[in-house]
Amino acid sequence: MKRRLITSALPYVNNVPHLGNLIQVLSADAFARFCRLYGYETLYICGTDEYGTATENKAAEENVSPKELCDRYHAIHADIYKWFNISFDKFGRTSTPVQTEVTQDIFLKIDKEGFIREKTIEQFFCAKCERFLADRYIRGICPVCSGAEARGDQCESCGKLLDPMDLREPKCSACGNTPAPQKTNHLYIDLPAIKDKLENWMKTASVKGFWAHNAIQMTMSWIRDGLQERAITRDLKWGIPVPKKGYENKVFYVWFDAPIGYISITGTLGEEIASNGKQIYNKSFKDWREFVNYWWKSPDDAELFQFIGKDNIPFHTVIFPSSLLASGDRWTMLHHMSSTEYLNYEGQKFSKSRGVGVFGTDVMDTGIPADVWRFYIYYNRPEKSDAMFVWDDFREKVNGELIGNFGNLVNRTLSFVTRYYDGKIPEAENSGASEEENYFWTEVRKCERSITEKLDRADLRDAFREIFELSSFANKYFQDSEPWKLRNENPEKAKTVIRDLAYIVRDLSVLIEPFLPQSAAKIASFLALKHGENLFWKDIGKPAGINNSQITSEVLFAKIEEEQANILRERYSGTQKERQDNKAEQSAVPKEVSAVSNESAAKKSFSSIIDLRVAKIEKIERHPKADKLYIINLETGEGTGVREERQIVSGLVPFYKEEELLGKKIIVAYNLKPAKLRGIESRGMLLAAGDNNGKGADGESAERVEVLDAGDTPTGTRFLPEGEENLTAPSEIDIDTFFSYPIVVKDYAVMSNEKNLCLMRKPVCTKIIKDGEVH
């Protein structure tokens, strides 16, 4: 198999990436993870694009040097990608000595081959700013579509690359002054002279590499409309010096050197490997140049896969390939181009410049895990048309597909194994597979082959959604087979069903790993496995290998409540500037006022802090290290449409026998912070009333305990004070916070703050304890 060289578009360094920007990084990450797990020798490269006018201007605004600005934003980008668990082999930057050497070398070779032209041109000069203006810092009316606010280099409305001199009513984007043209000398790459080389290469590469449709269409449009000579130098200070006499005070235009960053960042990784004497794929390299040649000058042995947005297509299918072809060297050229459409936000466009949308730093503050965000971005990936991020859809897809489908299958299958088969995958005693089982595995393997083929071609969204189709198929098999009945009616068939489902869970952990790495690793750990060590892509479809594993399980994901989604929608509405202004206004409220209002809100709002829910006891056993404790397995959500399981530890042994509790619906403190009781984690607390009106064997008063009975109320139902709304409570509270809201029994009524506590608006009452405390 050929080596796979993978890149995602280099994010520009002077801003924080939003969800739309993150699509390319996440897409390349999923593909790289698949390639590694499948067995390809893989290298995934990315980094920050740091040179150019945008950096100079931003640094001037903030009164820092361009280098200081780049250092700060590079760290911000790196932190965001680390939080998202992006598996770069190297996340580098373009402001390095290696970048300078590689860019200058390519330029000199292009010049030697005769594809560089010198021109004296007129360029806009802003007298107020006292500088020549880079194309993107001129705004005006597009000469093609008449779109307002077109940049001098490209119109965002129609996508056409522009000559700034063709703009109508040009303005300096920094000061608003009308710039005037002045003469200056610049170097151009002669694209028309390279056209034949480019076209011949593109016709073959786009077919063999199955380019995205929009990439083919846009590239053909460029060629059809006629390629133009493109300037590759600029009158700036922050950039790579031009190694040509007469141009020593100019730098390369950022669009020329930025794609070369893929090569130089590979070089900086090679530099680290060589200097540290490390190996990669059991290979050593004497210096960074050898490492670059191994990946970038090995077209017979390596294939280049690039992941970009549609606005970057021409630079990756025309400009960058033309530069490589014109150099005369034999490069690893683009094989597959995966270019997406735009992801929009709640009916408008994401915008870094205007601060519209949800940004990487925002996501990290939501309390929603990275895998949940990864899920929605892959599920909603805009492959063939623009897509929209909508908070209601986000909540619906997470709760329905990720939790209700995928998470439900994992939880119900593995919980069944731990509950009824002592944590061991059951093996049926009868030999030979039934017709039903043969059909099941035929369909599973057919689906798994299809997912693998799609991933191998980087058809990410279709592959991702098919994984959830497989999960849905397995859920139906579980439901139709009714293993809870088969355990008594046909135990051997029950074992076969659960064994098959356990292996599907294992397969799903492999299939989902490229997309949801943390969740996949957790599922594999439930089976005592680890991806890349004793679990590989080649293992899927084979129901063998985990027979002797000790199986465990726990809930993978938490539901996103409607109130939570509404709060986040409100928090991230408007622009970043408006949000900052709102924060400033809120921080201006006197602390005394804030403290009083917060305290008042806390006193009045039980349901905004305490989350009590109905749960069903599905398994109960004695704690192996404590005589008075039970380990209880609960189901806490099936009644509301999403099955959820958890384990608690409760000191009820002196008061109840196992059979008195098994199958009973009770009330649990759902958002209580997990705690370990004699080595066993307890995720919640069962509520029981108590008093000291009992009689012991010696006739003395003794403690009595009565578990609060939820009757036939559906699991997951909130236990609320009379008249209070079902508000979103924190995901976790500590025990002190819980006990700061006392729950008592008065005349058999369960109450808090003199209000009856109700299930579905009906007060809950005890039968034995007349007056006492609930804990």
PDB file of C-alpha atoms in Angstrom, residues 89-252:
ATOM      1  CA  ASP A  89       1.858  14.085  13.484  1.00  0.00           C
ATOM      2  CA  LYS A  90       3.007  17.694  13.458  1.00  0.00           C
ATOM      3  CA  PHE A  91       1.164  20.947  14.073  1.00  0.00           C
ATOM      4  CA  GLY A  92       3.748  23.510  13.041  1.00  0.00           C
ATOM      5  CA  ARG A  93       3.947  27.028  11.666  1.00  0.00           C
ATOM      6  CA  THR A  94       5.198  28.812   8.563  1.00  0.00           C
ATOM      7  CA  SER A  95       7.497  31.366  10.226  1.00  0.00           C
ATOM      8  CA  THR A  96      10.491  28.996  10.441  1.00  0.00           C
ATOM      9  CA  PRO A  97      13.943  28.815   8.835  1.00  0.00           C
ATOM     10  CA  VAL A  98      12.915  25.601   7.078  1.00  0.00           C
ATOM     11  CA  GLN A  99       9.983  27.426   5.468  1.00  0.00           C
ATOM     12  CA  THR A 100      12.321  30.137   4.231  1.00  0.00           C
ATOM     13  CA  GLU A 101      14.763  27.626   2.751  1.00  0.00           C
ATOM     14  CA  VAL A 102      12.117  25.481   1.037  1.00  0.00           C
ATOM     15  CA  THR A 103      10.186  28.477  -0.376  1.00  0.00           C
ATOM     16  CA  GLN A 104      13.301  30.180  -1.713  1.00  0.00           C
ATOM     17  CA  ASP A 105      14.530  26.915  -3.236  1.00  0.00           C
ATOM     18  CA  ILE A 106      11.248  26.348  -5.082  1.00  0.00           C
ATOM     19  CA  PHE A 107      11.217  29.958  -6.303  1.00  0.00           C
ATOM     20  CA  LEU A 108      14.789  29.789  -7.613  1.00  0.00           C
ATOM     21  CA  LYS A 109      14.002  26.581  -9.513  1.00  0.00           C
ATOM     22  CA  ILE A 110      10.843  28.109 -11.038  1.00  0.00           C
ATOM     23  CA  ASP A 111      12.887  31.138 -12.036  1.00  0.00           C
ATOM     24  CA  LYS A 112      15.607  28.942 -13.551  1.00  0.00           C
ATOM     25  CA  GLU A 113      12.965  27.043 -15.570  1.00  0.00           C
ATOM     26  CA  GLY A 114      11.836  30.391 -17.044  1.00  0.00           C
ATOM     27  CA  PHE A 115       8.403  30.733 -15.425  1.00  0.00           C
ATOM     28  CA  ILE A 116       9.003  33.981 -13.487  1.00  0.00           C
ATOM     29  CA  ARG A 117       8.190  37.380 -15.038  1.00  0.00           C
ATOM     30  CA  GLU A 118       9.128  40.878 -13.861  1.00  0.00           C
ATOM     31  CA  LYS A 119       6.609  43.686 -14.176  1.00  0.00           C
ATOM     32  CA  THR A 120       6.266  47.314 -13.264  1.00  0.00           C
ATOM     33  CA  ILE A 121       2.728  47.767 -12.088  1.00  0.00           C
ATOM     34  CA  GLU A 122       0.477  50.287 -10.486  1.00  0.00           C
ATOM     35  CA  GLN A 123      -0.525  49.318  -6.971  1.00  0.00           C
ATOM     36  CA  PHE A 124      -2.811  51.086  -4.569  1.00  0.00           C
ATOM     37  CA  PHE A 125      -0.983  53.243  -2.052  1.00  0.00           C
ATOM     38  CA  CYS A 126      -2.719  54.687   0.997  1.00  0.00           C
ATOM     39  CA  ALA A 127      -1.283  58.113   1.752  1.00  0.00           C
ATOM     40  CA  LYS A 128      -2.887  58.161   5.180  1.00  0.00           C
ATOM     41  CA  CYS A 129      -1.396  54.792   6.220  1.00  0.00           C
ATOM     42  CA  GLU A 130       1.795  55.538   4.235  1.00  0.00           C
ATOM     43  CA  ARG A 131       2.054  52.104   2.650  1.00  0.00           C
ATOM     44  CA  PHE A 132       1.171  49.997  -0.349  1.00  0.00           C
ATOM     45  CA  LEU A 133      -2.000  48.052   0.288  1.00  0.00           C
ATOM     46  CA  ALA A 134      -2.181  44.293  -0.009  1.00  0.00           C
ATOM     47  CA  ASP A 135      -5.046  43.214  -2.239  1.00  0.00           C
ATOM     48  CA  ARG A 136      -7.149  41.813   0.599  1.00  0.00           C
ATOM     49  CA  TYR A 137      -6.967  45.149   2.449  1.00  0.00           C
ATOM     50  CA  ILE A 138      -8.732  47.014  -0.311  1.00  0.00           C
ATOM     51  CA  ARG A 139     -12.526  46.904  -0.366  1.00  0.00           C
ATOM     52  CA  GLY A 140     -14.857  47.919  -3.118  1.00  0.00           C
ATOM     53  CA  ILE A 141     -17.631  46.844  -5.474  1.00  0.00           C
ATOM     54  CA  CYS A 142     -16.991  43.613  -7.390  1.00  0.00           C
ATOM     55  CA  PRO A 143     -16.611  44.258 -11.161  1.00  0.00           C
ATOM     56  CA  VAL A 144     -18.123  40.832 -11.917  1.00  0.00           C
ATOM     57  CA  CYS A 145     -21.200  40.496  -9.695  1.00  0.00           C
ATOM     58  CA  SER A 146     -21.449  44.032  -8.227  1.00  0.00           C
ATOM     59  CA  GLY A 147     -21.252  42.558  -4.728  1.00  0.00           C
ATOM     60  CA  ALA A 148     -20.481  45.134  -2.046  1.00  0.00           C
ATOM     61  CA  GLU A 149     -17.405  44.832   0.163  1.00  0.00           C
ATOM     62  CA  ALA A 150     -15.463  42.673  -2.300  1.00  0.00           C
ATOM     63  CA  ARG A 151     -11.816  42.235  -1.323  1.00  0.00           C
ATOM     64  CA  GLY A 152      -9.105  43.262  -3.749  1.00  0.00           C
ATOM     65  CA  ASP A 153      -7.945  39.668  -4.192  1.00  0.00           C
ATOM     66  CA  GLN A 154     -11.268  37.796  -4.254  1.00  0.00           C
ATOM     67  CA  CYS A 155     -14.996  38.453  -4.118  1.00  0.00           C
ATOM     68  CA  GLU A 156     -16.644  36.432  -1.355  1.00  0.00           C
ATOM     69  CA  SER A 157     -20.018  36.732  -3.092  1.00  0.00           C
ATOM     70  CA  CYS A 158     -19.132  35.165  -6.467  1.00  0.00           C
ATOM     71  CA  GLY A 159     -15.772  33.563  -5.656  1.00  0.00           C
ATOM     72  CA  LYS A 160     -13.900  35.229  -8.520  1.00  0.00           C
ATOM     73  CA  LEU A 161     -10.244  36.128  -8.012  1.00  0.00           C
ATOM     74  CA  LEU A 162      -9.810  39.814  -8.738  1.00  0.00           C
ATOM     75  CA  ASP A 163      -7.263  42.435  -9.666  1.00  0.00           C
ATOM     76  CA  PRO A 164      -7.720  45.228  -7.107  1.00  0.00           C
ATOM     77  CA  MET A 165      -7.418  47.823  -9.889  1.00  0.00           C
ATOM     78  CA  ASP A 166     -10.702  46.502 -11.290  1.00  0.00           C
ATOM     79  CA  LEU A 167     -12.649  47.237  -8.107  1.00  0.00           C
ATOM     80  CA  ARG A 168     -15.175  50.033  -8.274  1.00  0.00           C
ATOM     81  CA  GLU A 169     -15.042  52.650  -5.490  1.00  0.00           C
ATOM     82  CA  PRO A 170     -11.954  51.176  -3.754  1.00  0.00           C
ATOM     83  CA  LYS A 171     -11.292  52.003  -0.097  1.00  0.00           C
ATOM     84  CA  CYS A 172      -8.472  51.228   2.328  1.00  0.00           C
ATOM     85  CA  SER A 173      -9.963  48.697   4.748  1.00  0.00           C
ATOM     86  CA  ALA A 174      -7.809  50.049   7.597  1.00  0.00           C
ATOM     87  CA  CYS A 175      -8.692  53.750   7.491  1.00  0.00           C
ATOM     88  CA  GLY A 176     -11.439  54.098   4.848  1.00  0.00           C
ATOM     89  CA  ASN A 177      -9.334  56.480   2.777  1.00  0.00           C
ATOM     90  CA  THR A 178      -9.489  56.240  -1.031  1.00  0.00           C
ATOM     91  CA  PRO A 179      -6.079  54.880  -2.127  1.00  0.00           C
ATOM     92  CA  ALA A 180      -4.243  56.092  -5.237  1.00  0.00           C
ATOM     93  CA  PRO A 181      -2.241  53.897  -7.657  1.00  0.00           C
ATOM     94  CA  GLN A 182       1.570  54.168  -7.640  1.00  0.00           C
ATOM     95  CA  LYS A 183       4.193  52.336  -9.685  1.00  0.00           C
ATOM     96  CA  THR A 184       6.193  49.465  -8.136  1.00  0.00           C
ATOM     97  CA  ASN A 185       8.101  46.414  -9.426  1.00  0.00           C
ATOM     98  CA  HIS A 186       6.941  42.856  -8.706  1.00  0.00           C
ATOM     99  CA  LEU A 187       7.544  39.253  -9.740  1.00  0.00           C
ATOM    100  CA  TYR A 188       4.881  37.068 -11.329  1.00  0.00           C
ATOM    101  CA  ILE A 189       4.517  33.350 -11.877  1.00  0.00           C
ATOM    102  CA  ASP A 190       3.641  32.713 -15.522  1.00  0.00           C
ATOM    103  CA  LEU A 191       0.584  30.459 -15.142  1.00  0.00           C
ATOM    104  CA  PRO A 192      -0.345  30.614 -18.848  1.00  0.00           C
ATOM    105  CA  ALA A 193       3.060  29.104 -19.695  1.00  0.00           C
ATOM    106  CA  ILE A 194       2.484  26.311 -17.156  1.00  0.00           C
ATOM    107  CA  LYS A 195      -1.107  25.662 -18.320  1.00  0.00           C
ATOM    108  CA  ASP A 196      -0.364  22.589 -20.449  1.00  0.00           C
ATOM    109  CA  LYS A 197       1.576  20.884 -17.653  1.00  0.00           C
ATOM    110  CA  LEU A 198      -1.206  21.722 -15.199  1.00  0.00           C
ATOM    111  CA  GLU A 199      -4.057  20.615 -17.430  1.00  0.00           C
ATOM    112  CA  ASN A 200      -2.451  17.281 -18.336  1.00  0.00           C
ATOM    113  CA  TRP A 201      -1.746  16.545 -14.693  1.00  0.00           C
ATOM    114  CA  MET A 202      -5.201  17.660 -13.522  1.00  0.00           C
ATOM    115  CA  LYS A 203      -7.132  15.517 -16.021  1.00  0.00           C
ATOM    116  CA  THR A 204      -5.452  12.383 -14.721  1.00  0.00           C
ATOM    117  CA  ALA A 205      -5.193  13.314 -11.036  1.00  0.00           C
ATOM    118  CA  SER A 206      -8.825  14.396 -10.633  1.00  0.00           C
ATOM    119  CA  VAL A 207     -10.062  11.030 -11.956  1.00  0.00           C
ATOM    120  CA  LYS A 208      -7.579   8.772 -10.173  1.00  0.00           C
ATOM    121  CA  GLY A 209      -7.950  10.753  -6.965  1.00  0.00           C
ATOM    122  CA  PHE A 210     -11.766  11.047  -7.216  1.00  0.00           C
ATOM    123  CA  TRP A 211     -11.735  14.766  -6.393  1.00  0.00           C
ATOM    124  CA  ALA A 212     -14.792  16.382  -4.858  1.00  0.00           C
ATOM    125  CA  HIS A 213     -17.217  17.675  -7.472  1.00  0.00           C
ATOM    126  CA  ASN A 214     -16.814  21.327  -6.474  1.00  0.00           C
ATOM    127  CA  ALA A 215     -13.013  21.013  -6.766  1.00  0.00           C
ATOM    128  CA  ILE A 216     -13.255  19.726 -10.354  1.00  0.00           C
ATOM    129  CA  GLN A 217     -15.828  22.344 -11.355  1.00  0.00           C
ATOM    130  CA  MET A 218     -13.915  25.294  -9.912  1.00  0.00           C
ATOM    131  CA  THR A 219     -10.566  24.159 -11.340  1.00  0.00           C
ATOM    132  CA  MET A 220     -12.003  23.602 -14.803  1.00  0.00           C
ATOM    133  CA  SER A 221     -13.633  27.029 -14.613  1.00  0.00           C
ATOM    134  CA  TRP A 222     -10.259  28.622 -13.890  1.00  0.00           C
ATOM    135  CA  ILE A 223      -8.612  26.864 -16.802  1.00  0.00           C
ATOM    136  CA  ARG A 224     -11.538  27.519 -19.146  1.00  0.00           C
ATOM    137  CA  ASP A 225     -11.599  31.250 -18.321  1.00  0.00           C
ATOM    138  CA  GLY A 226      -7.888  31.502 -19.038  1.00  0.00           C
ATOM    139  CA  LEU A 227      -5.084  31.505 -16.494  1.00  0.00           C
ATOM    140  CA  GLN A 228      -3.444  34.819 -15.719  1.00  0.00           C
ATOM    141  CA  GLU A 229       0.051  35.665 -14.530  1.00  0.00           C
ATOM    142  CA  ARG A 230      -0.090  35.978 -10.732  1.00  0.00           C
ATOM    143  CA  ALA A 231       2.047  38.272  -8.577  1.00  0.00           C
ATOM    144  CA  ILE A 232       4.123  36.402  -6.011  1.00  0.00           C
ATOM    145  CA  THR A 233       5.811  39.361  -4.251  1.00  0.00           C
ATOM    146  CA  ARG A 234       4.599  42.136  -1.980  1.00  0.00           C
ATOM    147  CA  ASP A 235       5.901  45.365  -0.423  1.00  0.00           C
ATOM    148  CA  LEU A 236       5.919  44.150   3.178  1.00  0.00           C
ATOM    149  CA  LYS A 237       8.373  43.453   5.966  1.00  0.00           C
ATOM    150  CA  TRP A 238       6.783  40.405   7.650  1.00  0.00           C
ATOM    151  CA  GLY A 239       7.427  37.570   5.245  1.00  0.00           C
ATOM    152  CA  ILE A 240      10.048  35.502   3.432  1.00  0.00           C
ATOM    153  CA  PRO A 241      12.701  37.630   1.669  1.00  0.00           C
ATOM    154  CA  VAL A 242      12.863  37.292  -2.109  1.00  0.00           C
ATOM    155  CA  PRO A 243      16.317  35.913  -3.152  1.00  0.00           C
ATOM    156  CA  LYS A 244      16.614  37.936  -6.360  1.00  0.00           C
ATOM    157  CA  LYS A 245      18.636  41.052  -7.127  1.00  0.00           C
ATOM    158  CA  GLY A 246      16.524  44.186  -6.987  1.00  0.00           C
ATOM    159  CA  TYR A 247      13.850  42.547  -4.834  1.00  0.00           C
ATOM    160  CA  GLU A 248      15.735  42.214  -1.547  1.00  0.00           C
ATOM    161  CA  ASN A 249      13.300  44.563   0.244  1.00  0.00           C
ATOM    162  CA  LYS A 250      10.224  42.652  -0.848  1.00  0.00           C
ATOM    163  CA  VAL A 251       8.718  39.429   0.496  1.00  0.00           C
ATOM    164  CA  PHE A 252       6.770  36.590  -1.070  1.00  0.00           C
TER     165      PHE A 252
END
